[in-house]
């Protein structure tokens, strides 16, 4: 299925110059959403993954659907200040300023083989920090799954120590 055709491009959101990739048009299409999750089930059903980690907030949508389908637990990585119990925290650079994300210290167990899920790989800062959190928590990263990769940004280079699977590579603006 042509999933790219189900993504809505919104120019100048949330600020001028950004081409925002809106996944709500894919999510509301039951065939496109179903095909996306079915593709993940095919890829990871026999991979020996023990936990699915979703990155706030759009990673929660795909990650939790997959975790349920594979009979696995789901772990959220959230923006700093949202998780209520003890956390590990990582900071990373944004275009302007910095961001912080967290995971609960008890979310990952020593032998966990983790799939990280997010909607979009841009600069790779968010996913690199996410992978660090999982490793600090004692788990190993099996792969990083994203629906879309902005191929004209160096995200893949930043994540060269990890396996990445992107369903859609967007070549340029
Ligand atoms: P980055 O850390 O630069 O790889 O940014 C990744 C995060 O920012 C993802 O969680 C995306 O949801 C969001 N993001 C970055 N650029 C875009 C874009 N053009 N359209 C939609 N979301 C974006």
PDB file of C-alpha atoms in Angstrom, residues 1-83:
ATOM      1  CA  UNK A   1       0.000   0.000   0.000  1.00  0.00           C
ATOM      2  CA  UNK A   2       1.150   3.533  -0.784  1.00  0.00           C
ATOM      3  CA  UNK A   3       1.368   4.862   2.767  1.00  0.00           C
ATOM      4  CA  UNK A   4       3.035   8.127   1.750  1.00  0.00           C
ATOM      5  CA  UNK A   5      -0.160   9.165  -0.058  1.00  0.00           C
ATOM      6  CA  UNK A   6      -1.996   8.897   3.298  1.00  0.00           C
ATOM      7  CA  UNK A   7       0.323  11.422   5.002  1.00  0.00           C
ATOM      8  CA  UNK A   8      -0.815  15.039   4.878  1.00  0.00           C
ATOM      9  CA  UNK A   9       1.892  17.655   4.399  1.00  0.00           C
ATOM     10  CA  UNK A  10       1.075  20.874   6.259  1.00  0.00           C
ATOM     11  CA  UNK A  11       3.370  23.763   5.256  1.00  0.00           C
ATOM     12  CA  UNK A  12       4.572  26.252   7.868  1.00  0.00           C
ATOM     13  CA  UNK A  13       3.384  24.313  10.938  1.00  0.00           C
ATOM     14  CA  UNK A  14       4.167  24.877  13.769  1.00  0.00           C
ATOM     15  CA  UNK A  15       6.330  27.685  12.393  1.00  0.00           C
ATOM     16  CA  UNK A  16       7.310  29.124   8.999  1.00  0.00           C
ATOM     17  CA  UNK A  17       9.541  26.868   6.906  1.00  0.00           C
ATOM     18  CA  UNK A  18       8.555  23.542   8.523  1.00  0.00           C
ATOM     19  CA  UNK A  19       6.811  20.982   6.318  1.00  0.00           C
ATOM     20  CA  UNK A  20       4.824  19.155   8.982  1.00  0.00           C
ATOM     21  CA  UNK A  21       4.059  15.505   8.241  1.00  0.00           C
ATOM     22  CA  UNK A  22       0.560  14.901   9.620  1.00  0.00           C
ATOM     23  CA  UNK A  23      -0.174  11.224  10.334  1.00  0.00           C
ATOM     24  CA  UNK A  24      -3.797  11.721  11.422  1.00  0.00           C
ATOM     25  CA  UNK A  25      -4.901  11.197   7.804  1.00  0.00           C
ATOM     26  CA  UNK A  26      -3.221   7.767   7.823  1.00  0.00           C
ATOM     27  CA  UNK A  27      -4.579   6.868  11.267  1.00  0.00           C
ATOM     28  CA  UNK A  28      -8.221   7.551  10.372  1.00  0.00           C
ATOM     29  CA  UNK A  29      -7.940   5.315   7.283  1.00  0.00           C
ATOM     30  CA  UNK A  30      -8.546   1.829   8.712  1.00  0.00           C
ATOM     31  CA  UNK A  31      -6.854   0.089   5.767  1.00  0.00           C
ATOM     32  CA  UNK A  32      -3.747   2.266   5.900  1.00  0.00           C
ATOM     33  CA  UNK A  33      -3.465   2.070   9.696  1.00  0.00           C
ATOM     34  CA  UNK A  34      -4.079  -1.687   9.563  1.00  0.00           C
ATOM     35  CA  UNK A  35      -1.491  -2.183   6.812  1.00  0.00           C
ATOM     36  CA  UNK A  36       1.058  -0.231   8.852  1.00  0.00           C
ATOM     37  CA  UNK A  37       0.558  -2.358  11.962  1.00  0.00           C
ATOM     38  CA  UNK A  38       0.425  -5.582   9.896  1.00  0.00           C
ATOM     39  CA  UNK A  39       3.798  -4.655   8.395  1.00  0.00           C
ATOM     40  CA  UNK A  40       5.238  -4.260  11.898  1.00  0.00           C
ATOM     41  CA  UNK A  41       3.773  -7.613  12.983  1.00  0.00           C
ATOM     42  CA  UNK A  42       5.377  -9.313   9.961  1.00  0.00           C
ATOM     43  CA  UNK A  43       8.722  -7.721  10.684  1.00  0.00           C
ATOM     44  CA  UNK A  44       8.880  -8.234  14.453  1.00  0.00           C
ATOM     45  CA  UNK A  45       6.593 -11.184  15.156  1.00  0.00           C
ATOM     46  CA  UNK A  46       9.503 -13.640  15.346  1.00  0.00           C
ATOM     47  CA  UNK A  47      12.311 -11.252  16.265  1.00  0.00           C
ATOM     48  CA  UNK A  48      12.506 -12.182  19.932  1.00  0.00           C
ATOM     49  CA  UNK A  49      11.564  -8.707  21.133  1.00  0.00           C
ATOM     50  CA  UNK A  50      10.524  -8.585  24.785  1.00  0.00           C
ATOM     51  CA  UNK A  51       9.277  -4.973  25.062  1.00  0.00           C
ATOM     52  CA  UNK A  52       7.994  -2.212  22.802  1.00  0.00           C
ATOM     53  CA  UNK A  53       9.016   1.335  23.746  1.00  0.00           C
ATOM     54  CA  UNK A  54       7.020   4.220  22.251  1.00  0.00           C
ATOM     55  CA  UNK A  55       8.287   7.803  22.132  1.00  0.00           C
ATOM     56  CA  UNK A  56       5.829  10.551  23.114  1.00  0.00           C
ATOM     57  CA  UNK A  57       3.454  11.100  21.636  1.00  0.00           C
ATOM     58  CA  UNK A  58       2.902   9.630  18.200  1.00  0.00           C
ATOM     59  CA  UNK A  59       5.149   6.661  18.948  1.00  0.00           C
ATOM     60  CA  UNK A  60       2.522   5.595  21.505  1.00  0.00           C
ATOM     61  CA  UNK A  61      -0.067   5.000  18.786  1.00  0.00           C
ATOM     62  CA  UNK A  62       1.943   2.577  16.651  1.00  0.00           C
ATOM     63  CA  UNK A  63       3.908   1.106  19.553  1.00  0.00           C
ATOM     64  CA  UNK A  64       0.939   0.181  21.696  1.00  0.00           C
ATOM     65  CA  UNK A  65      -0.958  -1.383  18.784  1.00  0.00           C
ATOM     66  CA  UNK A  66       2.085  -3.534  18.005  1.00  0.00           C
ATOM     67  CA  UNK A  67       2.706  -4.472  21.646  1.00  0.00           C
ATOM     68  CA  UNK A  68      -0.880  -5.689  21.968  1.00  0.00           C
ATOM     69  CA  UNK A  69      -0.697  -7.646  18.718  1.00  0.00           C
ATOM     70  CA  UNK A  70       2.549  -9.378  19.764  1.00  0.00           C
ATOM     71  CA  UNK A  71       1.447  -9.961  23.360  1.00  0.00           C
ATOM     72  CA  UNK A  72       4.235  -7.751  24.739  1.00  0.00           C
ATOM     73  CA  UNK A  73       4.410  -5.007  27.338  1.00  0.00           C
ATOM     74  CA  UNK A  74       4.526  -1.363  26.257  1.00  0.00           C
ATOM     75  CA  UNK A  75       6.784   1.273  27.815  1.00  0.00           C
ATOM     76  CA  UNK A  76       6.391   5.037  27.240  1.00  0.00           C
ATOM     77  CA  UNK A  77       9.283   7.476  26.927  1.00  0.00           C
ATOM     78  CA  UNK A  78       7.868  10.863  27.874  1.00  0.00           C
ATOM     79  CA  UNK A  79       8.867  14.490  27.886  1.00  0.00           C
ATOM     80  CA  UNK A  80      10.465  15.440  31.203  1.00  0.00           C
ATOM     81  CA  UNK A  81       8.133  15.994  34.135  1.00  0.00           C
ATOM     82  CA  UNK A  82       5.288  13.721  33.007  1.00  0.00           C
ATOM     83  CA  UNK A  83       6.228  10.348  34.479  1.00  0.00           C
TER      84      UNK A  83
END
